[in-house]
Amino acid sequence: MTDATDTTDATDTTDASGRGRTAVLAGLGTFVPPRVVTNEELSRTMDTSDEWIRTRTGITQRHWADPGTATGDLAVAAGERALKSAGSGEVDLVVLATTTPDHPCPATAPEVAFRLGLEGVPAYDVAAVCSGFVYGLASAAGAIAAGIAERVLVIGAETYSTILDPQDRTTSVIFGDGAGAVVLRAGDPTEPGALLGYDLGSDGSLKDLIIVPGGGSRQRSAAAAADAPEPDPADAYFAMQGKSVFRHAVTRMAASSQAMLERAGWAADSVDRFVGHQANVRILHAVADQLGMARDRTVVNLDRVGNTSAASIPLALSDAVADGLITPGDRVLMSAFGGGVTWGSTALVWPDVTPY
Ligand code: ACO
């Protein structure tokens, strides 16, 4: 099956004592590398303009890591801050969502866990591109519901600057580097911060819409054939069919958000803040329109950080709290769409958590 939508409820699991056991948000931390790259700077090296980028995407700047800085470095910085925000360095599982791991093998999460002083805890990567953070939350919540973990550090971290073709104006202007992390703890479904379920899905028939063609077993195996052509160096770069991605992103995020609203028992107009994947402000507004939600409920921070893929939602949550747009008790709906293609949504009532 190429088009499978799985709506999963992790909120009604009961532990041995009969109490509900669900994942509750207990901490939030973020980190972006210091180097700011403005639209103006990009327009000096490629055929683009600040005006085009701002009007077509909403982005005015992004952060790019300096050479020598990898995804794991950003993940450690955000992870440290999330643990501080949660008031405890204790976790018993680390889940890292990324499209830009430090190496094809091994996963980045174990080294991140080690560097955070979490030696010995299970740690793995989740690869769902821009939906990775929501997939990571669902995976962590499943571990909590199953009694595998009490406290989980979920990190979304990316260095897209390492896979962008500097000559490709259709991708290089869009993506930024950064990391965001949350601590989830076992708690009660009625508490503020409890994740109220998940709507997850994928459609692998659309895998070519967002792809890094080279570097994997498909190309390596093909290259081993006697008559194989030389691999194209451009295959190492990220490629995207922007227009088609735009259409699918709107349709899937709207449908997934709607499914999540039904699961949470919320009307669209009762949502205080919609935190969608920060790909394009026109996508976010189109999704809000389809949901019948006022556009001003939409959190937008892509103007400052661009599309940071798996880091996008936690960075947007943190900025919205810092800007006073999300306060304790607010109903927050989150939705993402990314390569695969994949999509996912979740929701919570914002708890009394201060991001670092
Ligand atoms: N500067 C100037 N002109 C440009 C640029 C640029 N940076 N990029 C493209 N153009 C040109 C194109 O060449 C085209 O010119 P033409 O009409 O002469 O052929 C024109 O602008 C229009 O191009 P479109 O691709 O039609 O522009 P569009 O309005 O669709 O915007 C964009 C492109 C921003 C990529 C948009 O399609 C988009 O946001 N797509 C969705 C991206 C997304 O959601 N990604 C999330 C998932 S990504 C992930 O999972 C990692």
mmCIF file of C-alpha atoms and ligand atoms in Angstrom:
data_model
loop_
_atom_site.group_PDB
_atom_site.id
_atom_site.type_symbol
_atom_site.label_atom_id
_atom_site.label_comp_id
_atom_site.label_asym_id
_atom_site.label_seq_id
_atom_site.Cartn_x
_atom_site.Cartn_y
_atom_site.Cartn_z
ATOM 1 C CA MET A 1 0.000 0.000 0.000
ATOM 2 C CA THR A 2 1.463 3.375 -0.947
ATOM 3 C CA ASP A 3 -0.991 5.651 0.814
ATOM 4 C CA ALA A 4 -1.446 4.612 4.422
ATOM 5 C CA THR A 5 -2.748 6.931 7.091
ATOM 6 C CA ASP A 6 -2.444 5.588 10.611
ATOM 7 C CA THR A 7 -4.260 7.416 13.341
ATOM 8 C CA THR A 8 -2.820 6.158 16.590
ATOM 9 C CA ASP A 9 -4.024 6.968 20.083
ATOM 10 C CA ALA A 10 -1.334 6.628 22.749
ATOM 11 C CA THR A 11 -3.355 8.451 25.382
ATOM 12 C CA ASP A 12 -5.415 5.653 26.876
ATOM 13 C CA THR A 13 -2.683 3.175 27.819
ATOM 14 C CA THR A 14 -2.915 2.086 31.425
ATOM 15 C CA ASP A 15 -0.036 0.889 33.570
ATOM 16 C CA ALA A 16 -0.066 -2.026 36.020
ATOM 17 C CA SER A 17 -1.755 0.130 38.650
ATOM 18 C CA GLY A 18 -4.538 0.976 36.185
ATOM 19 C CA ARG A 19 -3.498 4.632 35.903
ATOM 20 C CA GLY A 20 -3.331 6.298 32.515
ATOM 21 C CA ARG A 21 0.225 6.602 31.223
ATOM 22 C CA THR A 22 1.041 9.009 28.474
ATOM 23 C CA ALA A 23 3.849 11.258 27.248
ATOM 24 C CA VAL A 24 3.863 14.728 28.815
ATOM 25 C CA LEU A 25 6.077 17.598 27.627
ATOM 26 C CA ALA A 26 8.434 18.576 30.450
ATOM 27 C CA GLY A 27 11.199 20.633 28.802
ATOM 28 C CA LEU A 28 12.114 22.468 25.584
ATOM 29 C CA GLY A 29 15.506 23.671 24.356
ATOM 30 C CA THR A 30 16.805 25.009 21.054
ATOM 31 C CA PHE A 31 20.012 26.035 19.360
ATOM 32 C CA VAL A 32 20.813 27.714 16.063
ATOM 33 C CA PRO A 33 24.373 28.266 14.843
ATOM 34 C CA PRO A 34 25.440 31.916 15.162
ATOM 35 C CA ARG A 35 26.099 32.631 11.486
ATOM 36 C CA VAL A 36 23.140 34.471 9.914
ATOM 37 C CA VAL A 37 22.795 34.256 6.122
ATOM 38 C CA THR A 38 20.521 36.949 4.724
ATOM 39 C CA ASN A 39 18.614 36.895 1.442
ATOM 40 C CA GLU A 40 20.811 39.776 0.384
ATOM 41 C CA GLU A 41 23.951 37.655 0.937
ATOM 42 C CA LEU A 42 22.540 34.803 -1.170
ATOM 43 C CA SER A 43 21.561 37.165 -3.959
ATOM 44 C CA ARG A 44 25.235 38.089 -4.308
ATOM 45 C CA THR A 45 26.193 34.516 -5.261
ATOM 46 C CA MET A 46 23.130 33.252 -7.167
ATOM 47 C CA ASP A 47 20.419 34.535 -9.470
ATOM 48 C CA THR A 48 17.840 35.426 -6.826
ATOM 49 C CA SER A 49 16.659 38.439 -4.841
ATOM 50 C CA ASP A 50 15.479 39.345 -1.357
ATOM 51 C CA GLU A 51 12.143 40.336 -2.888
ATOM 52 C CA TRP A 52 11.608 36.935 -4.611
ATOM 53 C CA ILE A 53 12.549 34.935 -1.514
ATOM 54 C CA ARG A 54 10.420 37.020 0.856
ATOM 55 C CA THR A 55 7.307 37.109 -1.312
ATOM 56 C CA ARG A 56 7.438 33.453 -2.483
ATOM 57 C CA THR A 57 8.443 31.904 0.877
ATOM 58 C CA GLY A 58 8.293 34.454 3.728
ATOM 59 C CA ILE A 59 11.978 33.838 4.591
ATOM 60 C CA THR A 60 14.300 36.803 5.237
ATOM 61 C CA GLN A 61 17.282 34.988 6.766
ATOM 62 C CA ARG A 62 18.474 31.586 7.938
ATOM 63 C CA HIS A 63 21.351 30.298 10.098
ATOM 64 C CA TRP A 64 24.047 28.109 8.562
ATOM 65 C CA ALA A 65 26.628 26.183 10.549
ATOM 66 C CA ASP A 66 30.285 27.027 9.950
ATOM 67 C CA PRO A 67 32.438 24.326 8.334
ATOM 68 C CA GLY A 68 33.428 21.847 11.027
ATOM 69 C CA THR A 69 30.047 21.945 12.763
ATOM 70 C CA ALA A 70 27.834 18.896 12.242
ATOM 71 C CA THR A 71 24.251 17.982 13.120
ATOM 72 C CA GLY A 72 25.374 16.152 16.269
ATOM 73 C CA ASP A 73 26.947 19.361 17.611
ATOM 74 C CA LEU A 74 23.685 21.272 17.242
ATOM 75 C CA ALA A 75 21.761 18.334 18.728
ATOM 76 C CA VAL A 76 23.977 18.285 21.827
ATOM 77 C CA ALA A 77 23.516 22.040 22.338
ATOM 78 C CA ALA A 78 19.711 21.826 22.039
ATOM 79 C CA GLY A 79 19.606 18.638 24.127
ATOM 80 C CA GLU A 80 21.541 20.284 26.971
ATOM 81 C CA ARG A 81 19.082 23.155 26.988
ATOM 82 C CA ALA A 82 16.024 20.875 26.936
ATOM 83 C CA LEU A 83 17.374 18.927 29.926
ATOM 84 C CA LYS A 84 17.939 22.232 31.747
ATOM 85 C CA SER A 85 14.407 23.349 30.876
ATOM 86 C CA ALA A 86 13.059 20.052 32.268
ATOM 87 C CA GLY A 87 15.005 20.600 35.506
ATOM 88 C CA SER A 88 16.677 17.177 35.331
ATOM 89 C CA GLY A 89 19.435 15.564 33.306
ATOM 90 C CA GLU A 90 17.842 12.154 33.704
ATOM 91 C CA VAL A 91 16.395 10.433 30.648
ATOM 92 C CA ASP A 92 16.329 6.775 29.700
ATOM 93 C CA LEU A 93 15.933 7.054 25.894
ATOM 94 C CA VAL A 94 17.209 9.444 23.212
ATOM 95 C CA VAL A 95 15.422 9.780 19.854
ATOM 96 C CA LEU A 96 17.055 12.004 17.232
ATOM 97 C CA ALA A 97 15.133 13.038 14.117
ATOM 98 C CA THR A 98 17.392 14.128 11.261
ATOM 99 C CA THR A 99 17.865 14.034 7.488
ATOM 100 C CA THR A 100 21.489 15.104 7.812
ATOM 101 C CA PRO A 101 23.129 12.595 10.187
ATOM 102 C CA ASP A 102 26.807 12.978 11.055
ATOM 103 C CA HIS A 103 27.542 9.740 9.130
ATOM 104 C CA PRO A 104 25.544 7.274 6.975
ATOM 105 C CA CYS A 105 26.541 4.745 9.669
ATOM 106 C CA PRO A 106 26.264 4.693 12.659
ATOM 107 C CA ALA A 107 23.247 6.689 13.807
ATOM 108 C CA THR A 108 24.000 10.105 15.327
ATOM 109 C CA ALA A 109 21.873 9.629 18.463
ATOM 110 C CA PRO A 110 24.223 7.320 20.432
ATOM 111 C CA GLU A 111 27.125 9.795 20.223
ATOM 112 C CA VAL A 112 24.782 12.673 21.127
ATOM 113 C CA ALA A 113 23.572 10.688 24.160
ATOM 114 C CA PHE A 114 27.170 9.961 25.165
ATOM 115 C CA ARG A 115 28.167 13.625 24.858
ATOM 116 C CA LEU A 116 25.176 14.588 27.007
ATOM 117 C CA GLY A 117 26.406 12.263 29.752
ATOM 118 C CA LEU A 118 23.621 9.780 29.036
ATOM 119 C CA GLU A 119 25.976 6.859 28.608
ATOM 120 C CA GLY A 120 24.283 3.487 28.235
ATOM 121 C CA VAL A 121 20.781 4.687 27.395
ATOM 122 C CA PRO A 122 19.167 3.400 24.183
ATOM 123 C CA ALA A 123 19.506 5.965 21.401
ATOM 124 C CA TYR A 124 18.420 5.874 17.760
ATOM 125 C CA ASP A 125 17.763 8.116 14.770
ATOM 126 C CA VAL A 126 14.415 8.643 13.077
ATOM 127 C CA ALA A 127 14.472 9.456 9.345
ATOM 128 C CA ALA A 128 11.203 11.055 8.241
ATOM 129 C CA VAL A 129 12.667 14.295 6.806
ATOM 130 C CA CYS A 130 10.551 17.330 7.797
ATOM 131 C CA SER A 131 8.013 15.116 9.616
ATOM 132 C CA GLY A 132 10.820 13.626 11.702
ATOM 133 C CA PHE A 133 10.113 15.533 14.890
ATOM 134 C CA VAL A 134 6.442 14.469 15.005
ATOM 135 C CA TYR A 135 7.451 10.868 14.168
ATOM 136 C CA GLY A 136 10.046 11.126 16.960
ATOM 137 C CA LEU A 137 7.417 12.308 19.456
ATOM 138 C CA ALA A 138 5.114 9.424 18.503
ATOM 139 C CA SER A 139 7.962 6.919 18.768
ATOM 140 C CA ALA A 140 9.003 8.257 22.184
ATOM 141 C CA ALA A 141 5.406 8.314 23.412
ATOM 142 C CA GLY A 142 5.046 4.695 22.321
ATOM 143 C CA ALA A 143 8.107 3.780 24.408
ATOM 144 C CA ILE A 144 6.611 5.588 27.406
ATOM 145 C CA ALA A 145 3.198 3.970 26.936
ATOM 146 C CA ALA A 146 4.838 0.524 26.680
ATOM 147 C CA GLY A 147 6.800 1.074 29.897
ATOM 148 C CA ILE A 148 10.134 0.993 27.998
ATOM 149 C CA ALA A 149 11.014 4.520 29.137
ATOM 150 C CA GLU A 150 9.997 7.001 31.830
ATOM 151 C CA ARG A 151 11.706 10.075 30.371
ATOM 152 C CA VAL A 152 12.746 10.582 26.743
ATOM 153 C CA LEU A 153 14.838 13.250 25.055
ATOM 154 C CA VAL A 154 13.469 13.858 21.540
ATOM 155 C CA ILE A 155 15.704 16.005 19.333
ATOM 156 C CA GLY A 156 15.176 17.369 15.819
ATOM 157 C CA ALA A 157 18.506 18.576 14.390
ATOM 158 C CA GLU A 158 19.684 19.452 10.898
ATOM 159 C CA THR A 159 22.577 20.927 8.953
ATOM 160 C CA TYR A 160 20.927 21.226 5.524
ATOM 161 C CA SER A 161 23.683 23.636 4.505
ATOM 162 C CA THR A 162 25.867 20.519 4.098
ATOM 163 C CA ILE A 163 23.596 18.987 1.406
ATOM 164 C CA LEU A 164 22.501 22.104 -0.506
ATOM 165 C CA ASP A 165 23.850 22.753 -3.990
ATOM 166 C CA PRO A 166 25.209 26.306 -3.692
ATOM 167 C CA GLN A 167 24.257 26.888 -7.355
ATOM 168 C CA ASP A 168 20.632 25.744 -6.946
ATOM 169 C CA ARG A 169 18.477 28.753 -6.180
ATOM 170 C CA THR A 170 15.354 26.590 -5.860
ATOM 171 C CA THR A 171 16.668 24.881 -2.702
ATOM 172 C CA SER A 172 19.540 26.955 -1.286
ATOM 173 C CA VAL A 173 17.342 29.925 -0.379
ATOM 174 C CA ILE A 174 14.866 27.818 1.587
ATOM 175 C CA PHE A 175 16.757 25.763 4.159
ATOM 176 C CA GLY A 176 18.479 26.649 7.422
ATOM 177 C CA ASP A 177 20.403 24.779 10.125
ATOM 178 C CA GLY A 178 19.300 24.364 13.734
ATOM 179 C CA ALA A 179 18.132 22.028 16.472
ATOM 180 C CA GLY A 180 15.242 21.774 18.892
ATOM 181 C CA ALA A 181 14.662 19.241 21.647
ATOM 182 C CA VAL A 182 11.989 18.292 24.138
ATOM 183 C CA VAL A 183 11.932 16.104 27.217
ATOM 184 C CA LEU A 184 8.870 13.871 27.481
ATOM 185 C CA ARG A 185 8.018 12.199 30.783
ATOM 186 C CA ALA A 186 5.465 9.564 31.727
ATOM 187 C CA GLY A 187 2.348 11.231 33.065
ATOM 188 C CA ASP A 188 -1.400 11.414 33.015
ATOM 189 C CA PRO A 189 -3.458 12.091 29.849
ATOM 190 C CA THR A 190 -5.409 14.839 31.633
ATOM 191 C CA GLU A 191 -2.307 16.885 32.570
ATOM 192 C CA PRO A 192 -1.296 20.010 30.640
ATOM 193 C CA GLY A 193 1.492 18.985 28.253
ATOM 194 C CA ALA A 194 0.041 15.500 27.600
ATOM 195 C CA LEU A 195 0.313 14.625 23.908
ATOM 196 C CA LEU A 196 -3.258 13.932 22.848
ATOM 197 C CA GLY A 197 -2.611 11.362 20.106
ATOM 198 C CA TYR A 198 -1.025 11.271 16.673
ATOM 199 C CA ASP A 199 -1.992 11.213 13.025
ATOM 200 C CA LEU A 200 0.881 9.798 10.951
ATOM 201 C CA GLY A 201 1.120 8.778 7.303
ATOM 202 C CA SER A 202 3.312 8.278 4.249
ATOM 203 C CA ASP A 203 3.118 7.888 0.477
ATOM 204 C CA GLY A 204 6.279 6.306 -0.897
ATOM 205 C CA SER A 205 5.047 6.604 -4.504
ATOM 206 C CA LEU A 206 6.118 10.262 -4.191
ATOM 207 C CA LYS A 207 9.675 9.538 -2.995
ATOM 208 C CA ASP A 208 11.248 11.432 -5.908
ATOM 209 C CA LEU A 209 9.649 14.760 -4.927
ATOM 210 C CA ILE A 210 12.276 15.296 -2.217
ATOM 211 C CA ILE A 211 15.482 13.323 -2.611
ATOM 212 C CA VAL A 212 19.252 13.165 -2.216
ATOM 213 C CA PRO A 213 19.811 10.654 -5.048
ATOM 214 C CA GLY A 214 23.381 9.647 -4.213
ATOM 215 C CA GLY A 215 25.205 8.036 -1.333
ATOM 216 C CA GLY A 216 22.795 5.200 -0.635
ATOM 217 C CA SER A 217 22.724 1.504 -1.483
ATOM 218 C CA ARG A 218 20.607 2.052 -4.625
ATOM 219 C CA GLN A 219 23.276 4.155 -6.307
ATOM 220 C CA ARG A 220 26.224 2.221 -4.894
ATOM 221 C CA SER A 221 24.773 -1.056 -6.102
ATOM 222 C CA ALA A 222 24.060 0.405 -9.561
ATOM 223 C CA ALA A 223 27.606 1.801 -9.715
ATOM 224 C CA ALA A 224 29.013 -1.696 -9.166
ATOM 225 C CA ALA A 225 27.604 -2.885 -12.534
ATOM 226 C CA ALA A 226 30.272 -3.214 -15.241
ATOM 227 C CA ASP A 227 28.550 -0.789 -17.657
ATOM 228 C CA ALA A 228 27.488 1.756 -14.978
ATOM 229 C CA PRO A 229 27.879 5.429 -15.945
ATOM 230 C CA GLU A 230 29.985 7.691 -13.719
ATOM 231 C CA PRO A 231 27.813 9.010 -10.843
ATOM 232 C CA ASP A 232 26.783 12.654 -11.235
ATOM 233 C CA PRO A 233 28.399 14.765 -8.454
ATOM 234 C CA ALA A 234 25.095 16.687 -8.220
ATOM 235 C CA ASP A 235 23.526 13.499 -6.842
ATOM 236 C CA ALA A 236 25.107 14.299 -3.478
ATOM 237 C CA TYR A 237 22.826 17.334 -3.197
ATOM 238 C CA PHE A 238 19.258 17.736 -1.996
ATOM 239 C CA ALA A 239 16.716 18.054 -4.826
ATOM 240 C CA MET A 240 13.060 19.049 -4.552
ATOM 241 C CA GLN A 241 10.142 19.426 -6.982
ATOM 242 C CA GLY A 242 8.937 22.561 -5.206
ATOM 243 C CA LYS A 243 5.585 23.142 -6.881
ATOM 244 C CA SER A 244 4.389 19.578 -6.424
ATOM 245 C CA VAL A 245 5.703 19.477 -2.831
ATOM 246 C CA PHE A 246 3.776 22.677 -2.141
ATOM 247 C CA ARG A 247 0.474 21.130 -3.314
ATOM 248 C CA HIS A 248 0.933 17.872 -1.407
ATOM 249 C CA ALA A 249 2.093 19.712 1.731
ATOM 250 C CA VAL A 250 -1.102 21.769 1.865
ATOM 251 C CA THR A 251 -3.417 18.805 1.218
ATOM 252 C CA ARG A 252 -1.702 16.412 3.614
ATOM 253 C CA MET A 253 -1.098 18.858 6.469
ATOM 254 C CA ALA A 254 -4.715 20.021 6.307
ATOM 255 C CA ALA A 255 -6.114 16.455 6.277
ATOM 256 C CA SER A 256 -3.733 15.285 9.010
ATOM 257 C CA SER A 257 -4.499 18.339 11.169
ATOM 258 C CA GLN A 258 -8.223 17.701 10.736
ATOM 259 C CA ALA A 259 -7.796 14.063 11.799
ATOM 260 C CA MET A 260 -5.823 15.202 14.839
ATOM 261 C CA LEU A 261 -8.484 17.769 15.778
ATOM 262 C CA GLU A 262 -11.121 15.020 15.705
ATOM 263 C CA ARG A 263 -8.918 12.805 17.868
ATOM 264 C CA ALA A 264 -8.414 15.592 20.411
ATOM 265 C CA GLY A 265 -12.114 16.527 20.278
ATOM 266 C CA TRP A 266 -11.219 20.130 19.394
ATOM 267 C CA ALA A 267 -12.993 22.422 16.941
ATOM 268 C CA ALA A 268 -10.596 24.232 14.568
ATOM 269 C CA ASP A 269 -11.609 27.630 15.929
ATOM 270 C CA SER A 270 -10.830 26.504 19.500
ATOM 271 C CA VAL A 271 -7.118 26.069 18.650
ATOM 272 C CA ASP A 272 -5.043 28.913 20.092
ATOM 273 C CA ARG A 273 -1.913 28.264 18.013
ATOM 274 C CA PHE A 274 -1.223 26.205 14.896
ATOM 275 C CA VAL A 275 2.471 25.261 14.792
ATOM 276 C CA GLY A 276 2.963 23.864 11.293
ATOM 277 C CA HIS A 277 6.231 22.789 9.710
ATOM 278 C CA GLN A 278 7.966 26.036 8.724
ATOM 279 C CA ALA A 279 8.403 25.439 4.979
ATOM 280 C CA ASN A 280 6.648 28.410 3.428
ATOM 281 C CA VAL A 281 4.297 31.002 4.913
ATOM 282 C CA ARG A 282 1.959 30.507 1.940
ATOM 283 C CA ILE A 283 1.656 26.796 2.831
ATOM 284 C CA LEU A 284 0.883 27.613 6.477
ATOM 285 C CA HIS A 285 -1.826 30.111 5.511
ATOM 286 C CA ALA A 286 -3.346 27.727 2.942
ATOM 287 C CA VAL A 287 -3.552 24.993 5.611
ATOM 288 C CA ALA A 288 -5.182 27.418 8.075
ATOM 289 C CA ASP A 289 -7.687 28.425 5.381
ATOM 290 C CA GLN A 290 -8.562 24.773 4.657
ATOM 291 C CA LEU A 291 -9.070 24.116 8.372
ATOM 292 C CA GLY A 292 -11.270 27.201 8.733
ATOM 293 C CA MET A 293 -8.830 28.657 11.240
ATOM 294 C CA ALA A 294 -7.899 32.347 11.422
ATOM 295 C CA ARG A 295 -4.480 32.885 9.789
ATOM 296 C CA ASP A 296 -3.284 34.877 12.795
ATOM 297 C CA ARG A 297 -3.383 31.681 14.889
ATOM 298 C CA THR A 298 -0.510 30.382 12.755
ATOM 299 C CA VAL A 299 2.948 30.540 14.329
ATOM 300 C CA VAL A 300 5.525 31.819 11.816
ATOM 301 C CA ASN A 301 9.255 31.952 12.573
ATOM 302 C CA LEU A 302 10.537 30.820 9.166
ATOM 303 C CA ASP A 303 11.261 34.476 8.398
ATOM 304 C CA ARG A 304 14.146 34.188 10.919
ATOM 305 C CA VAL A 305 15.321 30.576 10.515
ATOM 306 C CA GLY A 306 14.071 29.286 7.142
ATOM 307 C CA ASN A 307 13.029 25.652 6.753
ATOM 308 C CA THR A 308 14.988 23.674 9.351
ATOM 309 C CA SER A 309 13.265 20.364 8.532
ATOM 310 C CA ALA A 310 13.165 18.111 11.641
ATOM 311 C CA ALA A 311 14.134 21.055 13.884
ATOM 312 C CA SER A 312 11.361 23.265 12.556
ATOM 313 C CA ILE A 313 8.501 22.557 14.992
ATOM 314 C CA PRO A 314 10.489 22.758 18.264
ATOM 315 C CA LEU A 315 12.192 25.965 17.058
ATOM 316 C CA ALA A 316 8.783 27.453 16.222
ATOM 317 C CA LEU A 317 7.351 26.371 19.598
ATOM 318 C CA SER A 318 10.263 27.968 21.438
ATOM 319 C CA ASP A 319 10.082 31.257 19.525
ATOM 320 C CA ALA A 320 6.302 31.413 19.992
ATOM 321 C CA VAL A 321 6.647 30.967 23.775
ATOM 322 C CA ALA A 322 9.443 33.575 23.882
ATOM 323 C CA ASP A 323 7.264 35.998 21.903
ATOM 324 C CA GLY A 324 4.315 35.443 24.280
ATOM 325 C CA LEU A 325 2.237 33.830 21.508
ATOM 326 C CA ILE A 326 1.922 30.528 23.402
ATOM 327 C CA THR A 327 1.166 30.621 27.140
ATOM 328 C CA PRO A 328 0.273 27.862 29.608
ATOM 329 C CA GLY A 329 -3.230 26.514 28.974
ATOM 330 C CA ASP A 330 -3.197 27.287 25.227
ATOM 331 C CA ARG A 331 -4.402 24.617 22.810
ATOM 332 C CA VAL A 332 -1.536 23.935 20.396
ATOM 333 C CA LEU A 333 -1.902 21.908 17.186
ATOM 334 C CA MET A 334 1.287 20.746 15.416
ATOM 335 C CA SER A 335 1.517 19.379 11.876
ATOM 336 C CA ALA A 336 4.380 18.525 9.521
ATOM 337 C CA PHE A 337 4.979 17.319 5.966
ATOM 338 C CA GLY A 338 8.240 16.163 4.457
ATOM 339 C CA GLY A 339 10.181 13.889 2.139
ATOM 340 C CA GLY A 340 9.161 10.277 1.772
ATOM 341 C CA VAL A 341 6.599 11.723 1.488
ATOM 342 C CA THR A 342 5.558 11.683 5.117
ATOM 343 C CA TRP A 343 3.227 13.679 7.303
ATOM 344 C CA GLY A 344 2.217 13.791 10.945
ATOM 345 C CA SER A 345 0.256 15.795 13.504
ATOM 346 C CA THR A 346 -0.143 15.924 17.257
ATOM 347 C CA ALA A 347 -1.630 18.318 19.820
ATOM 348 C CA LEU A 348 -1.315 19.350 23.437
ATOM 349 C CA VAL A 349 -2.446 21.907 25.980
ATOM 350 C CA TRP A 350 0.665 23.988 26.628
ATOM 351 C CA PRO A 351 2.183 23.223 30.056
ATOM 352 C CA ASP A 352 4.106 25.538 32.378
ATOM 353 C CA VAL A 353 7.448 24.966 30.627
ATOM 354 C CA THR A 354 10.119 27.610 30.068
ATOM 355 C CA PRO A 355 12.239 27.007 26.974
ATOM 356 C CA TYR A 356 15.989 27.543 26.999
HETATM 357 N N1 ACO B 1 14.974 33.250 -6.932
HETATM 358 C C1 ACO B 1 14.414 33.747 -8.045
HETATM 359 N N2 ACO B 1 13.653 33.005 -8.866
HETATM 360 C C2 ACO B 1 13.446 31.721 -8.540
HETATM 361 C C3 ACO B 1 14.000 31.147 -7.377
HETATM 362 C C4 ACO B 1 14.804 31.959 -6.574
HETATM 363 N N3 ACO B 1 15.375 31.525 -5.436
HETATM 364 N N4 ACO B 1 13.632 29.854 -7.316
HETATM 365 C C5 ACO B 1 12.856 29.625 -8.390
HETATM 366 N N5 ACO B 1 12.750 30.760 -9.129
HETATM 367 C C6 ACO B 1 12.024 30.954 -10.369
HETATM 368 C C7 ACO B 1 11.780 29.675 -11.113
HETATM 369 O O1 ACO B 1 12.883 29.349 -11.937
HETATM 370 C C8 ACO B 1 10.561 30.051 -11.923
HETATM 371 O O2 ACO B 1 10.960 30.783 -13.042
HETATM 372 P P1 ACO B 1 10.210 30.575 -14.467
HETATM 373 O O3 ACO B 1 8.795 30.956 -14.213
HETATM 374 O O4 ACO B 1 10.956 31.499 -15.373
HETATM 375 O O5 ACO B 1 10.375 29.128 -14.785
HETATM 376 C C9 ACO B 1 9.789 30.985 -11.004
HETATM 377 O O6 ACO B 1 10.741 31.470 -10.049
HETATM 378 C C10 ACO B 1 8.660 30.320 -10.264
HETATM 379 O O7 ACO B 1 9.163 29.088 -9.718
HETATM 380 P P2 ACO B 1 8.237 28.111 -8.928
HETATM 381 O O8 ACO B 1 8.991 26.881 -8.571
HETATM 382 O O9 ACO B 1 6.946 27.960 -9.676
HETATM 383 O O10 ACO B 1 7.981 28.997 -7.630
HETATM 384 P P3 ACO B 1 6.989 28.743 -6.457
HETATM 385 O O11 ACO B 1 6.134 29.899 -6.285
HETATM 386 O O12 ACO B 1 6.360 27.382 -6.552
HETATM 387 O O13 ACO B 1 7.974 28.721 -5.206
HETATM 388 C C11 ACO B 1 9.015 27.171 -3.706
HETATM 389 C C12 ACO B 1 9.009 27.744 -5.119
HETATM 390 C C13 ACO B 1 9.331 28.284 -2.758
HETATM 391 C C14 ACO B 1 10.099 26.091 -3.628
HETATM 392 C C15 ACO B 1 7.640 26.585 -3.386
HETATM 393 O O14 ACO B 1 7.230 25.751 -4.445
HETATM 394 C C16 ACO B 1 7.620 25.828 -2.121
HETATM 395 O O15 ACO B 1 7.682 26.384 -1.043
HETATM 396 N N6 ACO B 1 7.452 24.505 -2.191
HETATM 397 C C17 ACO B 1 7.296 23.690 -1.015
HETATM 398 C C18 ACO B 1 8.576 23.423 -0.323
HETATM 399 C C19 ACO B 1 8.262 22.615 0.928
HETATM 400 O O16 ACO B 1 7.187 22.620 1.449
HETATM 401 N N7 ACO B 1 9.181 21.901 1.431
HETATM 402 C C20 ACO B 1 8.819 21.137 2.634
HETATM 403 C C21 ACO B 1 9.211 19.874 2.526
HETATM 404 S S1 ACO B 1 10.930 19.865 2.265
HETATM 405 C C22 ACO B 1 11.506 18.568 3.156
HETATM 406 O O17 ACO B 1 10.802 17.699 3.529
HETATM 407 C C23 ACO B 1 12.947 18.548 3.390
#
